[in-house]
XYZ file of C-alpha atoms in Angstrom:
464
model
C -9.274 154.003 33.173
C -5.790 154.844 33.932
C -3.702 151.990 34.004
C -1.937 152.079 37.577
C 1.249 149.883 36.186
C 3.947 150.543 34.571
C 7.257 149.816 33.189
C 9.232 153.988 33.356
C 7.602 157.004 36.371
C 9.064 160.076 34.933
C 8.697 163.176 37.487
C 8.869 166.227 35.403
C 8.330 167.127 32.246
C 11.341 169.418 31.825
C 13.621 168.974 28.052
C 14.582 165.578 30.650
C 11.353 164.199 31.633
C 9.562 164.446 28.346
C 12.474 163.041 26.752
C 12.736 160.906 28.944
C 8.802 159.568 28.488
C 8.719 159.982 24.747
C 12.162 157.631 24.508
C 10.544 155.216 26.810
C 7.625 155.433 25.082
C 9.451 155.225 21.966
C 10.782 151.816 23.325
C 7.694 150.182 23.816
C 7.997 150.495 27.558
C 4.044 151.822 29.428
C 4.836 155.025 30.711
C 3.545 157.535 32.720
C 4.763 161.093 32.678
C 3.530 163.360 35.982
C 3.929 167.192 35.836
C 2.846 169.897 38.491
C 2.835 172.468 36.125
C 3.743 173.253 32.195
C 4.842 171.035 29.925
C 8.647 171.794 28.857
C 9.296 173.421 32.388
C 11.427 175.931 32.655
C 13.711 175.847 29.532
C 10.753 176.203 27.172
C 8.305 178.118 29.610
C 10.421 180.549 31.315
C 14.146 180.330 29.789
C 15.986 178.794 27.167
C 13.394 179.417 24.737
C 11.498 182.879 25.681
C 14.917 184.432 26.421
C 16.264 183.139 22.800
C 13.130 185.143 21.197
C 13.966 188.270 22.832
C 17.308 188.490 22.524
C 16.415 187.448 18.024
C 14.269 191.432 19.268
C 17.245 192.788 20.305
C 19.837 191.644 17.557
C 16.697 193.488 15.485
C 16.634 196.195 16.714
C 20.597 196.892 16.987
C 20.561 195.900 13.582
C 18.431 198.874 12.519
C 20.387 200.686 14.632
C 23.650 199.836 12.917
C 22.272 199.858 9.067
C 23.819 202.979 8.373
C 26.848 201.080 8.019
C 25.043 199.055 5.040
C 23.260 202.639 3.636
C 20.103 202.243 4.705
C 17.833 205.052 6.462
C 15.561 203.786 9.443
C 13.332 205.830 11.021
C 12.437 206.513 14.727
C 12.657 203.068 16.337
C 10.740 202.080 18.918
C 10.145 199.333 21.051
C 7.202 197.781 22.137
C 8.182 195.832 25.167
C 4.457 194.067 25.371
C 4.609 192.910 21.329
C 7.996 191.624 22.217
C 6.801 189.890 25.314
C 3.614 188.701 22.717
C 6.146 187.331 20.484
C 8.222 185.132 23.640
C 5.151 183.810 24.327
C 3.208 182.716 21.211
C 7.059 180.107 20.106
C 6.894 178.879 23.780
C 2.718 177.816 23.240
C 3.823 176.280 19.864
C 6.272 174.587 21.451
C 4.404 173.209 24.311
C 1.764 172.042 21.693
C 4.267 170.246 19.853
C 5.597 168.061 22.319
C 1.591 167.738 24.334
C 0.791 166.433 20.169
C 4.173 164.236 20.487
C 3.535 162.576 23.885
C -0.450 161.714 22.951
C 1.275 160.733 19.600
C 3.440 158.001 21.237
C 1.571 156.901 23.784
C 2.712 158.401 27.002
C 0.007 159.266 29.257
C -0.101 162.919 31.369
C -0.921 163.626 34.304
C -0.896 166.994 36.075
C 0.184 166.876 39.614
C 2.410 166.706 42.930
C 4.323 163.128 42.911
C 5.935 161.378 46.139
C 7.642 158.373 46.236
C 6.021 156.690 49.029
C 8.294 153.128 48.781
C 10.433 151.414 46.310
C 8.949 151.854 42.834
C 5.791 153.808 44.108
C 4.428 157.418 43.391
C 1.819 159.126 45.000
C 0.184 162.035 42.788
C -1.811 165.076 43.904
C -4.155 166.447 41.456
C -7.259 168.167 41.036
C -8.673 164.292 41.867
C -7.201 163.894 45.055
C -4.212 161.250 45.976
C -3.475 158.484 43.752
C -0.742 155.589 43.733
C 1.597 154.551 40.581
C 3.333 151.380 40.415
C 6.347 151.301 38.283
C 9.531 149.044 37.341
C 11.848 152.453 37.135
C 11.062 155.272 38.492
C 13.327 158.769 37.012
C 13.055 162.033 38.774
C 13.538 165.608 36.327
C 11.790 168.212 38.649
C 14.583 170.420 37.833
C 16.064 173.445 40.057
C 14.744 177.355 40.789
C 16.451 180.198 40.700
C 18.541 181.124 44.204
C 18.110 184.003 45.921
C 20.384 185.924 47.446
C 20.704 185.762 51.686
C 18.918 189.052 53.235
C 17.103 190.470 49.929
C 13.784 190.385 50.203
C 12.177 187.331 48.381
C 8.212 189.556 47.890
C 10.026 193.179 46.951
C 8.365 194.570 43.953
C 11.429 195.435 42.788
C 13.506 192.161 43.198
C 12.977 190.264 39.872
C 14.051 186.466 38.793
C 13.927 185.117 35.296
C 10.145 184.456 35.406
C 9.664 188.736 36.034
C 12.372 189.632 33.437
C 11.024 187.758 30.739
C 7.382 189.733 30.419
C 8.151 192.975 31.942
C 5.078 195.184 31.205
C 7.290 198.297 30.768
C 11.023 198.675 30.678
C 12.713 199.803 33.793
C 15.226 202.983 33.329
C 17.867 200.456 35.102
C 18.476 197.250 35.918
C 20.405 195.998 38.434
C 21.833 192.292 37.485
C 23.258 190.109 40.589
C 24.989 187.665 38.579
C 27.548 187.309 35.614
C 26.522 183.514 34.268
C 25.075 182.532 30.960
C 21.904 183.547 32.813
C 23.104 186.705 34.145
C 25.559 187.976 30.832
C 22.629 187.479 28.511
C 20.055 189.602 30.465
C 22.650 192.145 30.144
C 22.855 191.980 26.736
C 18.919 192.178 26.433
C 18.051 194.892 28.196
C 21.128 197.249 26.724
C 20.253 196.571 23.414
C 16.327 197.779 24.821
C 17.966 200.884 25.399
C 18.191 199.822 30.300
C 20.335 201.445 32.188
C 21.872 198.019 32.870
C 25.017 197.377 35.883
C 26.605 193.603 36.579
C 27.912 192.645 39.721
C 29.344 189.086 39.882
C 31.495 188.041 43.046
C 33.651 186.479 41.345
C 37.201 187.677 39.731
C 35.885 187.456 36.032
C 32.512 187.325 34.713
C 31.327 183.899 32.900
C 34.072 181.603 34.798
C 33.289 179.048 33.498
C 34.854 179.863 30.729
C 38.197 180.506 28.518
C 39.658 183.344 30.586
C 39.697 185.172 27.044
C 36.843 184.773 26.483
C 35.874 186.445 29.888
C 38.142 189.820 29.055
C 36.781 189.677 25.637
C 32.804 190.095 27.307
C 33.421 191.756 29.066
C 35.202 194.394 26.985
C 32.771 194.532 24.549
C 30.562 194.861 27.053
C 31.484 197.914 28.601
C 32.075 199.217 25.398
C 28.604 199.382 25.002
C 27.545 201.000 28.035
C 27.030 198.332 30.045
C 29.287 198.740 33.690
C 30.685 195.447 35.001
C 32.043 195.234 38.526
C 34.033 191.758 39.146
C 34.811 190.817 42.491
C 32.409 192.397 44.351
C 29.526 191.420 46.591
C 26.039 193.287 47.269
C 23.720 193.336 50.241
C 20.016 194.685 50.914
C 20.069 198.222 51.713
C 16.739 198.614 50.399
C 14.090 200.224 52.246
C 10.294 200.756 51.180
C 9.358 200.410 46.966
C 13.402 201.127 47.071
C 15.877 198.651 45.299
C 19.038 200.390 46.869
C 22.441 197.780 47.501
C 25.730 197.993 49.150
C 28.825 197.115 46.599
C 31.397 196.204 47.901
C 34.665 195.330 46.140
C 38.572 196.138 46.082
C 37.787 196.949 49.799
C 35.926 199.615 49.284
C 31.507 200.070 49.042
C 29.461 202.234 48.407
C 25.626 202.734 47.874
C 24.151 201.592 44.023
C 20.926 202.203 43.439
C 18.498 201.293 39.806
C 14.574 200.383 39.391
C 14.804 196.619 38.916
C 17.549 194.009 40.644
C 17.104 190.921 38.647
C 19.153 188.181 40.604
C 21.035 186.021 38.589
C 23.214 183.990 40.979
C 22.568 180.274 40.421
C 20.174 177.546 40.927
C 19.187 175.459 43.511
C 17.360 172.064 43.034
C 13.376 170.994 43.310
C 14.052 168.002 45.617
C 12.236 169.208 48.589
C 8.502 167.032 49.257
C 9.935 164.113 46.698
C 9.661 161.593 49.580
C 14.136 161.419 49.334
C 14.408 161.101 52.364
C 11.930 158.202 53.885
C 13.727 156.248 50.965
C 17.820 157.523 52.045
C 18.217 158.814 48.368
C 22.244 159.953 48.424
C 22.177 163.389 47.778
C 24.698 166.798 48.035
C 23.335 170.554 49.208
C 20.171 168.965 47.470
C 21.139 167.392 44.075
C 20.493 163.693 43.747
C 23.782 161.586 43.531
C 23.750 159.340 41.141
C 26.473 157.085 38.911
C 27.195 156.956 35.083
C 24.112 155.864 34.460
C 21.788 158.734 36.508
C 20.628 155.684 39.699
C 20.549 156.543 42.430
C 21.413 154.503 45.337
C 18.049 152.590 45.729
C 17.545 150.314 42.885
C 14.486 151.228 40.084
C 14.874 154.519 41.016
C 17.089 157.362 38.838
C 17.635 161.089 38.460
C 18.466 163.090 35.327
C 18.853 166.802 35.008
C 19.728 169.527 36.649
C 18.411 167.973 39.494
C 21.070 165.874 39.510
C 23.869 168.124 39.681
C 25.612 171.252 36.980
C 26.007 171.677 34.095
C 22.950 173.079 34.617
C 21.814 172.654 30.919
C 18.886 171.363 29.201
C 20.862 169.605 26.850
C 22.675 167.411 29.174
C 18.565 167.188 30.985
C 18.087 165.829 26.768
C 21.394 163.413 26.722
C 21.366 161.446 30.083
C 17.506 161.217 29.543
C 18.354 159.202 26.369
C 21.154 157.260 27.804
C 19.550 156.387 31.197
C 16.079 155.285 30.182
C 18.215 153.073 27.208
C 20.195 151.111 29.448
C 17.432 150.811 32.108
C 15.596 149.197 28.529
C 19.168 146.859 27.603
C 19.774 149.173 24.812
C 23.035 147.915 22.340
C 24.985 151.142 22.262
C 23.942 152.953 25.048
C 27.008 155.067 26.522
C 27.733 157.176 29.622
C 27.374 161.143 29.326
C 31.125 162.604 28.744
C 31.148 166.081 30.841
C 33.807 167.347 28.625
C 31.751 166.421 25.066
C 29.242 168.827 26.797
C 28.804 172.070 24.570
C 27.991 176.065 26.442
C 26.305 178.459 24.901
C 25.354 182.234 25.562
C 23.884 184.125 23.591
C 25.048 187.764 24.711
C 26.210 189.554 21.977
C 29.078 188.515 21.442
C 27.739 185.606 22.091
C 29.659 182.718 23.307
C 30.403 178.822 23.122
C 32.552 176.560 23.413
C 33.450 172.885 24.032
C 36.120 170.673 26.127
C 39.429 172.326 28.487
C 39.742 176.130 28.861
C 43.118 176.614 28.391
C 43.598 176.659 32.054
C 42.357 173.630 32.624
C 43.964 172.133 30.007
C 47.145 173.133 30.966
C 46.493 171.419 35.126
C 46.728 168.753 33.287
C 50.545 168.555 32.727
C 49.679 168.393 29.025
C 52.398 170.237 26.263
C 50.172 172.639 24.369
C 49.520 174.138 21.493
C 47.052 177.034 20.972
C 45.851 178.386 17.462
C 43.751 181.308 17.066
C 42.357 183.248 14.459
C 40.057 186.974 14.666
C 37.219 187.229 13.356
C 38.810 191.209 12.328
C 40.014 188.945 9.700
C 37.526 186.823 8.387
C 35.429 188.015 4.846
C 32.330 187.139 5.916
C 32.346 188.794 9.611
C 33.216 192.211 7.927
C 31.208 191.740 5.544
C 28.133 191.648 7.604
C 29.082 193.669 10.365
C 29.904 191.310 12.256
C 34.056 191.340 12.978
C 33.843 191.335 16.851
C 35.760 188.291 18.346
C 37.617 185.058 17.695
C 38.395 181.633 17.943
C 40.600 179.585 20.557
C 41.704 176.185 20.153
C 43.527 173.864 22.645
C 45.457 171.171 21.092
C 47.740 168.567 23.009
C 50.756 169.382 21.609
C 52.384 165.354 21.022
C 48.852 163.760 20.074
C 47.417 166.485 17.760
C 44.317 165.675 20.076
C 41.497 168.748 20.214
C 40.986 169.373 24.516
C 38.949 172.174 24.237
C 37.710 175.123 21.895
C 36.351 178.049 21.898
C 34.602 180.909 19.962
C 33.440 184.284 20.601
C 31.121 186.291 18.288
C 28.481 186.023 15.822
C 26.778 183.351 15.841
C 28.927 181.012 17.722
C 26.321 179.098 19.074
C 26.121 177.516 15.800
C 29.156 176.864 15.129
C 30.395 174.842 18.041
C 28.934 171.326 17.274
C 31.864 171.076 14.000
C 34.990 171.129 17.172
C 32.163 168.965 19.600
C 31.541 166.708 16.439
C 35.489 166.689 16.277
C 35.617 165.725 19.544
C 33.526 163.596 18.734
C 34.693 161.032 16.263
C 38.646 161.677 17.464
C 39.452 163.686 14.796
C 43.808 165.134 15.670
C 44.659 167.915 14.149
C 45.735 166.933 10.898
C 42.277 165.075 9.711
C 40.645 168.309 10.328
C 43.520 170.652 8.648
C 42.343 168.093 5.631
C 38.574 169.594 6.130
C 37.562 172.000 3.361
C 35.498 175.209 5.298
C 32.964 176.572 2.308
C 33.846 180.284 1.964
C 33.213 182.969 2.594
C 31.760 181.213 6.354
C 32.388 182.360 9.772
C 32.955 179.442 10.512
C 36.040 179.937 7.956
C 37.527 181.761 11.193
C 37.648 177.661 12.849
C 39.913 176.616 10.378
C 41.927 179.339 10.557
C 42.693 178.185 14.194
C 43.389 174.752 14.123
C 46.112 175.274 11.186
C 46.858 178.325 13.743
C 47.786 176.047 16.160
C 49.841 173.431 13.739
C 52.067 176.706 13.144
C 50.370 176.606 9.296
C 48.010 179.671 9.673
C 47.695 181.397 5.542
C 45.587 185.044 6.656
C 47.491 186.222 10.439
């Protein structure tokens, strides 16, 4: 018989929720995890993991098409989209199975159903066995977010995709219109372009990847356009379709034109899954549906916490997992628990070229009024990049001129997402430019460009 009284109850089993449950159980707390759909949440089922599996397939395809450069002749290349999708689903299923095993191993009690707050420290869960009531000293909400629609666009039109449909196509469309050029929009634009689809990317903001450094945004747009991706920034879409056709009016710079595509992918951001949780009955503070929290992920209601996308941006899986750890450690009284420093949260976009950053953009750093030094180094002068045929990109570092503090780092290029942690660690440990300049980077590696950017910020670059 399942116990109905817990130390910690977690609602939502995504990268925030399941990590919170594992950590709570690891600390010896009796833990309940409630999930209405699948373990792993959006990230493992419909987000981070399956997109990266598909993008790997696109990378393999690109490498085959580029093989002549290395003296390798490749015959007819065919894309089996169903085979690629099957690969992505296998990867997700493997990881989900691993999470299930870990939860069982740690003694976390998992319940499938829909949870609702019915009082302080009390949950009602509706599942296959009807309604059940549970009590917990601490309740952590980790219900995540879902794609946000566009006003005036039909929600049930067969030609309109969210990331769920884009991740499991049965066949490739001839053309794809993407609304939104944040990380998700850019990743799908890169993926479908490599798969041979005619891609048009539309962004209302003045540039794509608005949260990244302006130089990075400009570089990615040039790279996309060189690949044949049509990019419209400072533009808006309005629905004009009739029947099964996807037809939109594109308005840009005071002019309008009709644009038609076989599919339209909405990548215009997310909205929190905060409905039907019983928040209003307890007076839980919210802003635009996102739950308001303090530095320890506590809401204004004692014993109630919120983490991950539900608690606001940046809406990233690793931010959710980190909040899970700091939240549980704090409520359990673990020594050394520290609040989240948002300037230490890395941002990664897995398009081609990849983008990764940590800390402040140059524009944000200048807005602080500090005197800056900026270091740059192009992969065109990096031996490993040239040898691998991956010399498109650069490293940019932003420094406080007086103290040598690393304020921000921005990478664009091959495997940038694997390299950003060097600079994130530098910020975490408060290493300055002098310490980092003395670090020995292996040769030949792409990461040598990081070293050269550090040296360039000090006026000491050797290879440019």
